Amino acid sequence: MSNGMIESISKAFWAHSSATKRSFFLLLGLTIVSTGQGSGCIRPSMVQHGSTNLTDTNRSLFPVGTVLQYSCDPGYLPAGPSVLTCTTLGDWSSEPPRCIHSDVCQPPYQLENGGYTCHPSPCGRLSHGTMIQYFCDDGYALKGDYRFRTCQYGKWDNLMPISCLMEQDRDPTLPLGMPALSIVASTASSVALILLLVVLFVLLQPKLKSLHR
């Protein structure tokens, strides 16, 4: 066998071997990726003073593409990413955030057809001690017992619902109800006292006449 023929056979063999190796490694890579997609991500650790949008509390494995949204309790702020995504590698995109205690309150409820002012003004960092006062636009009146809210260590002290109603929707008897009842009660008491004095005068009049005789 000539040297040229041997060299040709050798090149063909190594070319075939290289193609086989490439196919093998490609298949191995696809297998690894497929395995990673099938396994998913394990359940992340719980966050103290926080919660997530998990609906299945017993699940320990989450499929690729799962998105978790974390939120902190009132009076706490997140330190770190609040959104985690399960990647194809079987890991979460980041570690869960930490919820750090803060004396800053979240923005208060925004009234429809109204708003609020801050004391001190302007409304910036709603820290401990900040007071807000609700108001209504022209043509609307505030419905609720208390128009003030105060930030107390990261929480608003009063959560009673309030709203702005159109002036014609308000019951005109409401603001006059209590004063009207007071006037009626006072008048009735005065009349009763006068009648009592008249009765006493009539009963005592004969005795007074007998004393003068």
XYZ file of C-alpha atoms in Angstrom:
213
model
C 0.000 0.000 0.000
C 1.441 3.354 -1.020
C 2.124 6.176 1.404
C -0.458 8.417 -0.322
C -3.231 5.884 0.181
C -2.325 5.442 3.852
C -2.356 9.200 4.377
C -5.803 9.517 2.739
C -7.262 6.761 4.920
C -5.786 8.389 8.051
C -7.292 11.789 7.225
C -10.692 10.243 6.550
C -10.577 8.398 9.875
C -9.731 11.493 11.907
C -12.341 13.543 10.068
C -14.964 10.927 10.904
C -13.778 10.827 14.519
C -14.004 14.645 14.834
C -17.551 14.654 13.457
C -18.503 11.913 15.889
C -17.004 13.864 18.787
C -18.850 17.031 17.773
C -22.133 15.129 17.563
C -21.494 13.548 20.943
C -20.763 16.836 22.701
C -23.748 18.525 21.024
C -26.033 15.734 22.189
C -24.535 15.947 25.675
C -25.131 19.703 25.806
C -28.749 19.350 24.690
C -29.267 16.663 27.307
C -27.887 18.903 30.054
C -30.072 21.851 29.009
C -33.116 19.618 28.725
C -32.430 18.157 32.155
C -32.059 21.637 33.639
C -35.376 22.734 32.147
C -37.145 19.703 33.502
C -35.798 20.042 37.041
C -36.688 23.719 37.600
C -35.787 25.716 40.714
C -36.094 24.681 44.334
C -38.261 26.713 46.678
C -36.475 29.927 47.775
C -36.030 30.804 51.418
C -38.745 32.666 53.305
C -38.394 36.411 53.844
C -38.951 37.692 57.361
C -41.458 40.566 57.519
C -42.340 39.937 53.875
C -44.475 37.817 51.568
C -44.596 36.620 47.970
C -47.205 35.845 45.330
C -46.999 32.085 45.936
C -50.395 30.422 45.769
C -49.232 26.831 46.286
C -47.556 26.887 49.689
C -46.663 23.177 49.549
C -44.727 23.310 46.276
C -40.997 22.586 46.600
C -40.005 22.790 42.901
C -40.880 25.516 40.389
C -40.714 25.202 36.583
C -38.413 27.318 34.447
C -39.869 30.767 33.801
C -41.671 31.038 37.150
C -41.699 34.638 38.414
C -41.905 35.425 42.128
C -42.853 38.902 43.338
C -41.835 39.818 46.892
C -43.338 42.576 49.029
C -42.543 43.776 52.544
C -44.924 44.372 55.432
C -45.904 47.957 56.347
C -43.009 49.647 58.085
C -40.396 47.650 56.125
C -38.593 48.311 52.851
C -37.014 45.722 50.471
C -33.225 45.531 50.216
C -32.401 43.756 46.960
C -34.376 42.695 43.868
C -38.081 42.130 44.557
C -38.664 40.019 41.416
C -37.042 36.584 40.985
C -37.190 34.401 37.845
C -36.393 30.688 37.552
C -33.714 30.311 34.843
C -32.940 27.381 32.528
C -29.944 26.540 34.716
C -32.244 25.634 37.583
C -31.312 28.708 39.642
C -33.199 31.841 40.603
C -32.091 35.064 38.949
C -31.073 36.452 42.361
C -31.403 35.867 46.068
C -34.685 36.904 47.775
C -34.649 40.452 49.162
C -34.398 41.331 52.840
C -37.112 43.442 54.454
C -35.487 46.141 56.574
C -37.394 48.054 59.236
C -38.103 51.647 58.267
C -40.002 54.556 59.800
C -41.116 55.717 56.344
C -44.788 55.211 55.444
C -46.001 54.131 52.032
C -47.893 56.776 50.001
C -51.393 57.126 51.506
C -54.688 56.361 49.834
C -55.415 58.788 47.000
C -58.945 60.195 47.063
C -60.973 60.321 43.876
C -62.025 63.941 43.260
C -59.696 65.067 46.011
C -56.180 64.889 47.400
C -54.079 65.577 50.473
C -51.508 68.013 51.803
C -48.557 67.185 54.033
C -47.412 68.752 57.289
C -44.578 69.607 57.083
C -44.909 70.616 53.453
C -44.120 69.715 50.699
C -44.864 65.981 50.542
C -41.496 64.276 50.301
C -40.193 61.568 52.576
C -43.214 60.373 54.568
C -41.231 59.653 57.717
C -42.377 59.174 61.307
C -44.487 62.099 62.521
C -45.566 63.294 59.076
C -49.239 64.326 59.038
C -51.460 64.476 55.969
C -54.772 66.283 55.611
C -57.316 65.186 53.021
C -59.379 67.660 51.010
C -61.960 67.488 48.217
C -62.172 69.332 44.915
C -64.669 72.143 44.382
C -68.218 70.823 44.297
C -67.363 67.834 46.494
C -67.537 67.312 50.239
C -65.565 64.938 52.437
C -67.436 61.952 53.841
C -65.734 60.508 56.887
C -65.111 61.185 60.539
C -61.449 62.140 60.405
C -59.558 63.903 57.626
C -56.087 63.603 59.193
C -53.570 60.734 59.084
C -50.234 60.516 60.922
C -47.267 58.294 60.073
C -46.358 56.267 63.160
C -43.173 54.193 62.758
C -43.901 53.241 59.162
C -47.688 52.841 59.503
C -50.605 55.262 59.129
C -52.481 55.605 62.411
C -56.000 55.821 60.985
C -57.317 53.544 58.250
C -60.989 54.535 58.411
C -62.333 54.914 54.847
C -63.130 58.389 53.568
C -64.371 59.628 50.201
C -65.417 62.768 48.346
C -69.104 63.049 47.410
C -70.808 65.615 45.236
C -72.534 68.336 47.248
C -76.034 67.413 46.015
C -75.449 63.780 47.021
C -75.052 64.701 50.673
C -78.020 64.416 53.013
C -78.757 68.013 54.095
C -80.318 66.805 57.342
C -77.109 65.186 58.547
C -75.208 68.288 59.634
C -78.391 69.809 61.118
C -79.702 66.693 62.812
C -77.930 66.983 66.146
C -78.418 70.765 66.622
C -82.116 70.419 65.757
C -82.565 67.689 68.349
C -80.789 69.826 70.935
C -83.080 72.785 70.252
C -86.198 70.616 70.484
C -85.028 69.053 73.737
C -84.192 72.446 75.230
C -87.580 73.897 74.242
C -89.443 70.903 75.673
C -87.571 71.231 78.963
C -88.409 74.930 79.207
C -92.109 74.321 78.531
C -92.228 71.524 81.107
C -90.591 73.769 83.712
C -93.100 76.565 83.074
C -96.035 74.146 83.362
C -94.636 72.796 86.613
C -94.369 76.301 88.060
C -97.949 77.094 87.022
C -99.251 73.914 88.673
C -97.356 74.665 91.875
C -98.689 78.219 91.918
C -102.271 77.008 91.509
C -101.876 74.435 94.277
C -100.243 76.827 96.693
C -102.533 79.808 96.027
C -105.288 78.782 98.577
C -102.705 78.279 101.306
C -101.163 81.647 100.607
C -104.589 83.331 100.863
C -105.296 81.618 104.194
C -102.032 82.866 105.614
C -102.875 86.474 104.752
C -106.231 86.347 106.609
